[in-house]
XYZ file of N, CA, C and O in Angstrom:
756
model
N -23.613 -11.768 -44.630
C -23.332 -10.761 -43.627
C -21.870 -10.353 -43.770
O -20.975 -11.180 -43.771
N -21.651 -9.071 -43.899
C -20.287 -8.559 -43.955
C -19.897 -8.046 -42.577
O -20.659 -7.327 -41.938
N -18.710 -8.439 -42.106
C -18.246 -8.030 -40.776
C -17.037 -7.132 -40.895
O -16.285 -7.195 -41.874
N -16.838 -6.303 -39.866
C -15.639 -5.482 -39.755
C -14.971 -5.804 -38.425
O -15.608 -6.341 -37.515
N -13.699 -5.509 -38.291
C -12.970 -5.729 -37.053
C -13.016 -4.464 -36.215
O -12.931 -3.350 -36.746
N -13.134 -4.639 -34.890
C -13.005 -3.516 -33.965
C -12.001 -3.904 -32.894
O -11.736 -5.090 -32.674
N -11.451 -2.917 -32.234
C -10.445 -3.159 -31.207
C -11.085 -3.857 -30.001
O -12.150 -3.448 -29.542
N -10.441 -4.928 -29.480
C -10.975 -5.564 -28.265
C -11.015 -4.558 -27.109
O -10.014 -3.937 -26.777
N -12.180 -4.391 -26.542
C -12.386 -3.456 -25.435
C -13.691 -3.829 -24.750
O -14.362 -4.775 -25.145
N -14.043 -3.075 -23.760
C -15.292 -3.320 -23.011
C -16.472 -2.662 -23.712
O -17.230 -1.914 -23.118
N -16.627 -2.902 -25.012
C -17.713 -2.271 -25.748
C -19.029 -3.006 -25.631
O -20.071 -2.408 -25.571
N -18.984 -4.329 -25.601
C -20.233 -5.083 -25.591
C -20.046 -6.321 -24.742
O -19.384 -7.267 -25.142
N -20.615 -6.273 -23.581
C -20.528 -7.426 -22.682
C -21.805 -7.511 -21.867
O -21.789 -7.368 -20.661
N -22.959 -7.699 -22.539
C -24.218 -7.736 -21.799
C -24.244 -8.917 -20.840
O -23.877 -10.027 -21.217
N -24.619 -8.659 -19.611
C -24.614 -9.714 -18.613
C -25.454 -9.324 -17.406
O -25.661 -8.145 -17.144
N -25.925 -10.330 -16.662
C -26.612 -10.017 -15.410
C -25.642 -9.350 -14.448
O -24.426 -9.494 -14.575
N -26.173 -8.635 -13.493
C -25.346 -7.937 -12.509
C -25.628 -8.504 -11.131
O -26.728 -8.985 -10.867
N -24.641 -8.374 -10.263
C -24.771 -8.859 -8.891
C -24.263 -7.819 -7.913
O -23.251 -7.162 -8.168
N -24.985 -7.690 -6.801
C -24.484 -6.922 -5.670
C -23.628 -7.907 -4.877
O -24.126 -8.931 -4.410
N -22.342 -7.612 -4.768
C -21.427 -8.473 -4.050
C -21.339 -7.991 -2.609
O -21.067 -6.818 -2.357
N -21.597 -8.907 -1.681
C -21.550 -8.581 -0.255
C -20.309 -9.180 0.379
O -20.019 -10.361 0.188
N -19.576 -8.349 1.106
C -18.391 -8.813 1.822
C -18.399 -8.261 3.243
O -19.101 -7.296 3.547
N -17.592 -8.872 4.071
C -17.458 -8.466 5.475
C -16.215 -7.603 5.612
O -15.116 -8.013 5.258
N -16.412 -6.367 6.123
C -15.283 -5.479 6.392
C -14.479 -5.988 7.581
O -14.960 -6.804 8.375
N -13.280 -5.476 7.735
C -12.402 -5.889 8.832
C -13.032 -5.657 10.197
O -12.835 -6.423 11.133
N -13.859 -4.598 10.315
C -14.507 -4.297 11.596
C -15.825 -5.059 11.788
O -16.561 -4.821 12.739
N -16.148 -5.969 10.861
C -17.352 -6.785 10.982
C -18.594 -6.193 10.348
O -19.652 -6.817 10.349
N -18.512 -4.997 9.773
C -19.654 -4.366 9.122
C -19.757 -4.865 7.671
O -18.784 -5.359 7.106
N -20.940 -4.718 7.066
C -21.102 -5.175 5.690
C -20.582 -4.162 4.671
O -20.531 -2.958 4.946
N -20.197 -4.650 3.518
C -19.827 -3.810 2.385
C -20.484 -4.414 1.152
O -20.511 -5.635 0.983
N -21.032 -3.558 0.286
C -21.681 -4.017 -0.938
C -21.182 -3.212 -2.132
O -20.912 -2.008 -2.015
N -21.054 -3.866 -3.269
C -20.710 -3.185 -4.521
C -21.317 -3.966 -5.681
O -21.825 -5.071 -5.489
N -21.271 -3.403 -6.873
C -21.747 -4.096 -8.074
C -20.548 -4.709 -8.783
O -19.521 -4.060 -8.948
N -20.714 -5.951 -9.219
C -19.730 -6.591 -10.091
C -20.495 -7.208 -11.259
O -21.510 -7.875 -11.068
N -20.006 -6.955 -12.465
C -20.637 -7.546 -13.645
C -19.759 -8.621 -14.270
O -20.248 -9.426 -15.053
N -18.481 -8.651 -13.955
C -17.583 -9.663 -14.516
C -17.719 -10.940 -13.704
O -16.862 -11.285 -12.904
N -18.828 -11.625 -13.907
C -19.150 -12.797 -13.112
C -19.785 -13.844 -14.012
O -20.632 -13.526 -14.843
N -19.349 -15.087 -13.850
C -19.914 -16.185 -14.614
C -19.967 -17.433 -13.755
O -19.564 -17.419 -12.590
N -20.449 -18.520 -14.328
C -20.628 -19.754 -13.582
C -19.863 -20.890 -14.248
O -19.687 -20.912 -15.462
N -19.411 -21.830 -13.432
C -18.759 -23.036 -13.937
C -19.140 -24.199 -13.034
O -19.801 -24.012 -12.007
N -18.711 -25.387 -13.422
C -19.043 -26.563 -12.628
C -17.833 -27.478 -12.593
O -17.255 -27.798 -13.629
N -17.418 -27.883 -11.393
C -16.330 -28.837 -11.193
C -16.667 -29.635 -9.942
O -16.285 -29.240 -8.845
N -17.440 -30.686 -10.094
C -18.016 -31.479 -8.997
C -19.130 -30.737 -8.267
O -20.081 -31.341 -7.804
N -19.013 -29.437 -8.108
C -20.049 -28.596 -7.500
C -20.141 -27.308 -8.324
O -19.198 -26.968 -9.044
N -21.237 -26.573 -8.218
C -21.327 -25.313 -8.961
C -20.397 -24.255 -8.359
O -20.233 -24.177 -7.146
N -19.786 -23.470 -9.243
C -18.858 -22.416 -8.857
C -19.222 -21.098 -9.535
O -19.842 -21.096 -10.600
N -18.794 -20.025 -8.911
C -18.852 -18.700 -9.522
C -17.423 -18.296 -9.858
O -16.503 -18.518 -9.070
N -17.253 -17.711 -11.039
C -15.977 -17.116 -11.451
C -16.197 -15.610 -11.491
O -17.137 -15.142 -12.138
N -15.362 -14.854 -10.801
C -15.563 -13.411 -10.732
C -14.218 -12.707 -10.823
O -13.265 -13.100 -10.162
N -14.155 -11.660 -11.640
C -12.935 -10.868 -11.769
C -13.184 -9.477 -11.198
O -14.193 -8.847 -11.498
N -12.245 -9.038 -10.367
C -12.296 -7.682 -9.819
C -10.949 -7.031 -10.087
O -9.905 -7.562 -9.713
N -10.978 -5.877 -10.729
C -9.755 -5.150 -11.044
C -9.569 -3.942 -10.151
O -10.485 -3.526 -9.439
N -8.384 -3.397 -10.207
C -8.078 -2.165 -9.489
C -8.137 -2.310 -7.990
O -8.129 -3.398 -7.440
N -8.210 -1.163 -7.342
C -8.267 -1.111 -5.881
C -9.717 -0.954 -5.447
O -10.356 0.043 -5.775
N -10.229 -1.936 -4.747
C -11.609 -1.904 -4.261
C -11.648 -2.534 -2.879
O -10.997 -3.544 -2.623
N -12.436 -1.945 -1.996
C -12.616 -2.512 -0.664
C -13.164 -3.934 -0.764
O -12.758 -4.820 -0.014
N -14.058 -4.167 -1.709
C -14.621 -5.506 -1.908
C -13.518 -6.524 -2.182
O -13.503 -7.610 -1.611
N -12.583 -6.174 -3.053
C -11.489 -7.092 -3.370
C -10.612 -7.325 -2.138
O -10.244 -8.472 -1.843
N -10.308 -6.268 -1.409
C -9.518 -6.396 -0.176
C -10.210 -7.334 0.805
O -9.582 -8.210 1.401
N -11.530 -7.162 0.965
C -12.296 -8.018 1.877
C -12.286 -9.482 1.425
O -12.149 -10.392 2.244
N -12.449 -9.712 0.134
C -12.457 -11.082 -0.375
C -11.094 -11.738 -0.188
O -11.004 -12.900 0.207
N -10.031 -11.000 -0.447
C -8.692 -11.554 -0.256
C -8.455 -11.944 1.206
O -7.810 -12.948 1.484
N -9.016 -11.167 2.131
C -8.843 -11.445 3.560
C -9.803 -12.532 4.048
O -9.408 -13.480 4.704
N -11.075 -12.421 3.722
C -12.114 -13.311 4.256
C -12.324 -14.578 3.424
O -12.892 -15.547 3.924
N -11.953 -14.511 2.145
C -12.129 -15.635 1.212
C -13.598 -16.065 1.096
O -13.911 -17.250 0.980
N -14.504 -15.079 1.101
C -15.940 -15.353 0.998
C -16.668 -14.106 0.497
O -16.192 -12.987 0.674
N -17.837 -14.322 -0.117
C -18.687 -13.217 -0.562
C -20.087 -13.744 -0.845
O -20.293 -14.946 -0.992
N -21.047 -12.834 -0.925
C -22.379 -13.179 -1.424
C -22.548 -12.507 -2.780
O -21.972 -11.444 -3.027
N -23.294 -13.149 -3.657
C -23.621 -12.579 -4.961
C -25.142 -12.489 -5.024
O -25.826 -13.510 -5.104
N -25.667 -11.273 -4.941
C -27.103 -11.001 -4.872
C -27.574 -10.517 -6.249
O -27.136 -9.461 -6.716
N -28.436 -11.291 -6.905
C -28.909 -10.938 -8.239
C -29.599 -9.570 -8.218
O -30.456 -9.305 -7.361
N -29.229 -8.735 -9.171
C -29.861 -7.421 -9.314
C -31.038 -7.578 -10.257
O -30.903 -8.117 -11.364
N -32.205 -7.127 -9.807
C -33.424 -7.230 -10.594
C -34.006 -5.838 -10.830
O -33.511 -4.843 -10.287
N -35.051 -5.783 -11.627
C -35.666 -4.498 -11.958
C -36.067 -3.705 -10.719
O -36.005 -2.481 -10.714
N -36.473 -4.400 -9.653
C -36.964 -3.686 -8.468
C -35.867 -3.304 -7.477
O -36.148 -2.583 -6.523
N -34.621 -3.739 -7.683
C -33.556 -3.280 -6.791
C -32.395 -2.632 -7.554
O -31.320 -2.425 -7.004
N -32.631 -2.300 -8.820
C -31.576 -1.733 -9.667
C -31.030 -0.420 -9.116
O -29.830 -0.161 -9.189
N -31.864 0.415 -8.520
C -31.366 1.725 -8.085
C -30.578 1.630 -6.787
O -29.647 2.401 -6.573
N -30.883 0.662 -5.947
C -30.029 0.400 -4.791
C -28.668 -0.101 -5.284
O -27.618 0.345 -4.814
N -28.690 -0.986 -6.258
C -27.444 -1.491 -6.837
C -26.648 -0.352 -7.469
O -25.430 -0.265 -7.301
N -27.323 0.543 -8.175
C -26.665 1.683 -8.800
C -25.975 2.547 -7.736
O -24.846 3.006 -7.928
N -26.649 2.744 -6.606
C -26.049 3.488 -5.494
C -24.758 2.804 -5.028
O -23.722 3.445 -4.868
N -24.811 1.470 -4.823
C -23.612 0.748 -4.397
C -22.504 0.859 -5.441
O -21.332 0.968 -5.101
N -22.879 0.825 -6.710
C -21.884 0.906 -7.774
C -21.260 2.275 -7.944
O -20.139 2.405 -8.419
N -21.995 3.310 -7.544
C -21.496 4.683 -7.697
C -20.840 5.210 -6.420
O -20.395 6.352 -6.383
N -20.778 4.409 -5.372
C -20.183 4.804 -4.093
C -18.974 3.918 -3.833
O -19.035 2.711 -4.018
N -17.878 4.527 -3.393
C -16.675 3.748 -3.103
C -16.561 3.478 -1.611
O -16.514 4.398 -0.808
N -16.503 2.223 -1.243
C -16.367 1.819 0.150
C -15.058 2.258 0.771
O -14.962 2.425 1.983
N -14.040 2.467 -0.053
C -12.749 2.915 0.460
C -12.825 4.326 1.035
O -11.957 4.745 1.789
N -13.871 5.086 0.674
C -14.028 6.457 1.153
C -14.968 6.566 2.344
O -15.320 7.654 2.767
N -15.435 5.440 2.854
C -16.336 5.451 4.006
C -17.515 4.530 3.796
O -17.728 3.998 2.697
N -18.287 4.356 4.865
C -19.440 3.451 4.838
C -20.467 3.911 3.803
O -20.703 5.104 3.639
N -21.060 2.948 3.134
C -22.125 3.235 2.165
C -23.442 3.220 2.925
O -24.171 2.241 2.922
N -23.744 4.325 3.600
C -24.947 4.380 4.426
C -25.793 5.626 4.155
O -26.596 6.017 4.985
N -25.625 6.229 2.999
C -26.444 7.388 2.624
C -27.881 6.962 2.352
O -28.819 7.705 2.612
N -28.051 5.764 1.829
C -29.357 5.217 1.478
C -29.695 4.092 2.460
O -28.843 3.293 2.820
N -30.950 4.031 2.868
C -31.381 2.979 3.793
C -31.607 1.672 3.033
O -32.225 1.649 1.974
N -31.081 0.601 3.585
C -31.290 -0.732 3.034
C -31.178 -1.733 4.178
O -30.633 -1.434 5.237
N -31.711 -2.917 3.959
C -31.666 -3.967 4.979
C -30.851 -5.149 4.479
O -30.857 -5.459 3.288
N -30.179 -5.788 5.410
C -29.363 -6.941 5.076
C -29.411 -7.933 6.235
O -29.818 -7.612 7.342
N -29.012 -9.152 5.949
C -28.838 -10.200 6.947
C -27.537 -10.925 6.635
O -27.016 -10.821 5.515
N -27.032 -11.670 7.574
C -25.842 -12.478 7.346
C -26.267 -13.813 6.753
O -27.349 -14.317 7.039
N -25.426 -14.374 5.916
C -25.709 -15.630 5.240
C -26.020 -16.759 6.207
O -25.635 -16.724 7.372
N -26.714 -17.762 5.696
C -27.088 -18.914 6.512
C -25.971 -19.960 6.564
O -25.875 -20.719 7.517
N -25.125 -20.017 5.528
C -24.049 -21.001 5.467
C -22.653 -20.382 5.503
O -21.708 -21.026 5.900
N -22.547 -19.136 5.042
C -21.261 -18.444 4.975
C -21.427 -17.090 5.661
O -22.460 -16.438 5.505
N -20.419 -16.654 6.391
C -20.478 -15.390 7.135
C -20.277 -14.197 6.196
O -19.223 -13.551 6.188
N -21.304 -13.933 5.366
C -21.287 -12.830 4.408
C -22.620 -12.090 4.479
O -23.655 -12.696 4.743
N -22.603 -10.773 4.245
C -23.865 -10.038 4.247
C -24.644 -10.283 2.958
O -24.061 -10.422 1.883
N -25.968 -10.349 3.094
C -26.856 -10.535 1.947
C -27.913 -9.430 1.971
O -28.360 -9.008 3.027
N -28.287 -8.968 0.801
C -29.277 -7.889 0.665
C -30.684 -8.470 0.789
O -31.037 -9.413 0.079
N -31.486 -7.901 1.682
C -32.857 -8.394 1.881
C -33.708 -8.275 0.620
O -34.607 -9.079 0.401
N -33.445 -7.278 -0.219
C -34.243 -7.051 -1.420
C -33.826 -7.926 -2.600
O -34.373 -7.791 -3.690
N -32.869 -8.820 -2.402
C -32.445 -9.696 -3.489
C -33.328 -10.941 -3.512
O -33.501 -11.610 -2.500
N -33.866 -11.250 -4.695
C -34.758 -12.402 -4.854
C -33.998 -13.713 -5.019
O -34.577 -14.783 -4.877
N -32.710 -13.624 -5.378
C -31.921 -14.814 -5.655
C -30.479 -14.482 -5.305
O -29.917 -13.530 -5.833
N -29.880 -15.253 -4.398
C -28.503 -14.943 -4.011
C -27.703 -16.198 -3.727
O -28.251 -17.251 -3.434
N -26.402 -16.036 -3.838
C -25.452 -17.125 -3.641
C -24.520 -16.769 -2.479
O -24.026 -15.641 -2.413
N -24.271 -17.737 -1.605
C -23.266 -17.597 -0.552
C -22.069 -18.411 -1.006
O -22.203 -19.607 -1.291
N -20.909 -17.780 -1.081
C -19.754 -18.407 -1.725
C -18.495 -18.366 -0.867
O -18.258 -17.387 -0.148
N -17.691 -19.420 -1.015
C -16.363 -19.475 -0.401
C -15.335 -19.637 -1.511
O -15.509 -20.466 -2.414
N -14.273 -18.867 -1.435
C -13.219 -18.890 -2.446
C -12.476 -20.226 -2.395
O -12.091 -20.699 -1.329
N -12.276 -20.825 -3.569
C -11.482 -22.048 -3.653
C -10.144 -21.802 -4.337
O -9.187 -22.526 -4.114
N -10.081 -20.758 -5.178
C -8.839 -20.465 -5.887
C -8.812 -18.992 -6.276
O -9.838 -18.432 -6.656
N -7.630 -18.391 -6.180
C -7.432 -17.002 -6.597
C -6.326 -16.985 -7.635
O -5.240 -17.528 -7.407
N -6.600 -16.373 -8.764
C -5.597 -16.228 -9.816
C -5.305 -14.743 -9.966
O -6.200 -13.953 -10.289
N -4.060 -14.374 -9.707
C -3.672 -12.973 -9.823
C -3.320 -12.677 -11.275
O -2.491 -13.359 -11.887
N -3.981 -11.680 -11.832
C -3.755 -11.270 -13.206
C -2.996 -9.935 -13.189
O -2.522 -9.512 -12.140
N -2.891 -9.289 -14.311
C -2.220 -7.984 -14.367
C -3.192 -6.891 -13.944
O -3.946 -6.379 -14.751
N -3.211 -6.552 -12.666
C -4.096 -5.506 -12.157
C -5.456 -6.004 -11.703
O -6.262 -5.227 -11.206
N -5.734 -7.273 -11.890
C -7.020 -7.848 -11.494
C -6.789 -9.162 -10.762
O -5.699 -9.725 -10.802
N -7.848 -9.620 -10.122
C -7.849 -10.944 -9.499
C -9.056 -11.711 -10.014
O -10.159 -11.157 -10.093
N -8.832 -12.965 -10.362
C -9.916 -13.861 -10.756
C -10.176 -14.783 -9.577
O -9.260 -15.464 -9.101
N -11.400 -14.755 -9.081
C -11.787 -15.564 -7.935
C -12.660 -16.720 -8.400
O -13.646 -16.508 -9.112
N -12.310 -17.931 -8.001
C -13.161 -19.093 -8.219
C -13.757 -19.426 -6.864
O -13.028 -19.580 -5.876
N -15.061 -19.530 -6.809
C -15.732 -19.712 -5.522
C -16.751 -20.833 -5.595
O -17.535 -20.922 -6.541
N -16.735 -21.665 -4.590
C -17.696 -22.747 -4.437
C -19.003 -22.153 -3.901
O -18.987 -21.402 -2.914
N -20.116 -22.445 -4.553
C -21.417 -21.968 -4.077
C -21.848 -22.886 -2.944
O -22.123 -24.059 -3.154
N -21.914 -22.345 -1.725
C -22.248 -23.134 -0.539
C -23.742 -23.148 -0.241
O -24.244 -24.068 0.380
N -24.437 -22.095 -0.663
C -25.881 -22.012 -0.404
C -26.501 -21.056 -1.410
O -25.867 -20.079 -1.825
N -27.725 -21.351 -1.804
C -28.502 -20.448 -2.662
C -29.779 -20.131 -1.907
O -30.470 -21.041 -1.444
N -30.069 -18.852 -1.763
C -31.328 -18.428 -1.161
C -32.186 -17.805 -2.262
O -31.694 -16.999 -3.042
N -33.457 -18.204 -2.299
C -34.375 -17.604 -3.267
C -35.617 -17.103 -2.532
O -35.962 -17.598 -1.461
N -36.264 -16.119 -3.118
C -37.504 -15.582 -2.586
C -38.547 -16.705 -2.545
O -38.671 -17.480 -3.499
N -39.293 -16.785 -1.464
C -40.300 -17.833 -1.284
C -41.286 -17.878 -2.449
O -41.793 -18.947 -2.798
N -41.548 -16.746 -3.094
C -42.498 -16.731 -4.212
C -42.051 -17.631 -5.372
O -42.858 -17.997 -6.220
N -40.770 -18.029 -5.406
C -40.266 -18.878 -6.484
C -40.136 -20.348 -6.084
O -39.600 -21.145 -6.852
N -40.636 -20.738 -4.918
C -40.432 -22.106 -4.441
C -41.044 -23.165 -5.361
O -40.578 -24.295 -5.392
N -42.069 -22.839 -6.128
C -42.682 -23.810 -7.031
C -42.237 -23.638 -8.487
O -42.764 -24.295 -9.381
N -41.259 -22.759 -8.705
C -40.742 -22.521 -10.046
C -40.005 -23.777 -10.531
O -39.326 -24.438 -9.756
N -40.148 -24.096 -11.793
C -39.420 -25.215 -12.386
C -37.950 -24.809 -12.490
O -37.578 -24.007 -13.337
N -37.107 -25.365 -11.635
C -35.697 -24.974 -11.568
C -34.888 -25.459 -12.768
O -33.759 -25.035 -12.962
N -35.457 -26.345 -13.563
C -34.766 -26.790 -14.770
C -35.118 -25.918 -15.975
O -34.444 -25.973 -17.000
N -36.184 -25.135 -15.867
C -36.616 -24.282 -16.971
C -37.051 -22.922 -16.425
O -38.189 -22.499 -16.607
N -36.131 -22.251 -15.774
C -36.431 -20.967 -15.128
C -36.817 -19.924 -16.174
O -36.135 -19.746 -17.178
N -37.917 -19.258 -15.922
C -38.398 -18.201 -16.804
C -37.840 -16.872 -16.284
O -38.259 -16.374 -15.242
N -36.878 -16.316 -17.002
C -36.244 -15.074 -16.567
C -37.214 -13.905 -16.487
O -36.972 -12.948 -15.761
N -38.324 -14.003 -17.207
C -39.319 -12.911 -17.120
C -39.923 -12.851 -15.727
O -40.354 -11.800 -15.290
N -39.959 -13.994 -15.017
C -40.462 -14.002 -13.640
C -39.439 -13.422 -12.677
O -39.797 -12.715 -11.746
N -38.157 -13.739 -12.879
C -37.107 -13.220 -11.998
C -36.807 -11.748 -12.273
O -36.374 -11.031 -11.388
N -36.971 -11.315 -13.507
C -36.762 -9.927 -13.938
C -35.347 -9.405 -13.649
O -35.178 -8.335 -13.073
N -34.286 -10.144 -14.071
C -32.936 -9.650 -13.812
C -32.648 -8.395 -14.626
O -33.137 -8.241 -15.748
N -31.875 -7.507 -14.037
C -31.396 -6.340 -14.769
C -30.139 -6.766 -15.522
O -29.333 -7.535 -15.011
N -29.994 -6.304 -16.737
C -28.858 -6.646 -17.574
C -28.026 -5.380 -17.796
O -28.565 -4.320 -18.092
N -26.722 -5.549 -17.651
C -25.785 -4.438 -17.835
C -25.123 -4.533 -19.201
O -24.674 -5.594 -19.616
N -25.093 -3.441 -19.902
C -24.306 -3.297 -21.120
C -23.649 -1.940 -20.967
O -24.357 -0.951 -20.787
N -22.321 -1.866 -20.978
C -21.590 -0.699 -20.494
C -22.376 0.613 -20.423
O -22.838 1.118 -21.428
N -22.527 1.051 -19.168
C -23.153 2.326 -18.790
C -24.653 2.396 -19.058
O -25.245 3.474 -19.094
N -25.283 1.235 -19.253
C -26.728 1.157 -19.476
C -27.294 -0.034 -18.724
O -26.631 -1.056 -18.572
N -28.550 0.086 -18.291
C -29.267 -1.017 -17.662
C -30.467 -1.384 -18.538
O -31.151 -0.505 -19.048
N -30.703 -2.689 -18.667
C -31.822 -3.166 -19.466
C -32.583 -4.241 -18.694
O -32.083 -4.805 -17.740
N -33.796 -4.536 -19.163
C -34.571 -5.626 -18.582
C -34.727 -6.716 -19.634
O -34.412 -6.519 -20.803
N -35.228 -7.873 -19.205
C -35.442 -8.999 -20.107
C -36.729 -8.767 -20.893
O -37.747 -8.388 -20.325
N -36.691 -9.029 -22.172
C -37.882 -8.864 -23.014
C -38.662 -10.151 -23.147
O -38.760 -10.939 -22.215
N -39.150 -10.399 -24.305
C -39.993 -11.564 -24.530
C -39.177 -12.851 -24.632
O -37.996 -12.836 -24.955
N -39.815 -13.956 -24.381
C -39.191 -15.262 -24.541
C -39.160 -15.599 -26.029
O -40.155 -15.423 -26.735
N -38.014 -16.072 -26.506
C -37.860 -16.382 -27.925
C -38.218 -17.819 -28.264
O -38.581 -18.116 -29.399
N -38.092 -18.732 -27.302
C -38.409 -20.126 -27.565
C -37.725 -21.049 -26.584
O -37.105 -20.603 -25.626
N -37.842 -22.337 -26.832
C -37.254 -23.358 -25.970
C -36.092 -24.043 -26.689
O -36.033 -24.056 -27.931
N -35.225 -24.668 -25.918
C -34.136 -25.450 -26.478
C -34.724 -26.568 -27.337
O -35.706 -27.200 -26.968
N -34.153 -26.772 -28.499
C -34.593 -27.841 -29.386
C -35.634 -27.427 -30.413
O -36.083 -28.244 -31.211
N -36.020 -26.159 -30.435
C -37.021 -25.693 -31.389
C -36.417 -25.240 -32.716
O -37.120 -24.663 -33.537
N -35.162 -25.528 -32.946
C -34.505 -25.011 -34.139
C -35.197 -25.432 -35.419
O -35.216 -24.682 -36.402
N -35.806 -26.607 -35.424
C -36.477 -27.076 -36.637
C -37.672 -26.189 -37.012
O -38.066 -26.136 -38.168
N -38.228 -25.525 -36.019
C -39.351 -24.611 -36.283
C -38.869 -23.326 -36.961
O -39.640 -22.624 -37.591
N -37.578 -23.029 -36.795
C -37.091 -21.717 -37.201
C -36.033 -21.755 -38.315
O -35.781 -20.714 -38.942
N -35.422 -22.920 -38.550
C -34.414 -23.037 -39.587
C -34.815 -24.103 -40.591
O -35.442 -25.098 -40.247
N -34.394 -23.908 -41.827
C -34.652 -24.921 -42.865
C -33.500 -25.910 -42.867
O -32.346 -25.529 -42.764
N -33.849 -27.189 -43.034
C -32.811 -28.232 -43.088
C -32.232 -28.305 -44.475
O -32.851 -28.016 -45.443
């Protein structure tokens, strides 16, 4: 395989997307899309999330030190797209009807149409050049009742149907390629 170099940029960063829920100063909910989100573990599971620029969501997180991360799936992608294309700094995002509830463990809004969501409290904030990196302890996970018997050690993403973001495009999960440890079936020793 011959490779070429390209300039580091946001050209290829396929990842699941989340509707981030925060509490506005007046107590109303605010939602936006964030794709710069990953997971880590340090005694408890954590979310790592970066938010750049000026965003109401970032302002709310800096003040409240909490947020919800609602997995975006094939059936709620267009609600998420609406949140991502609307700026909370310009007024309430209420052009489209949606339902929400407040978290069970953390005082954050959660989207009713989300099948899998995390309630998080910030444990550390790292200020970068124009961005903030938030490390958050996952305090509660809510999942749709239809997944209560799912094997949590071997989650089948085809059942959850997460939407995947690759700059300016949305994709769904395709076929399963195999299980961990099957390399001997596919590679020669």
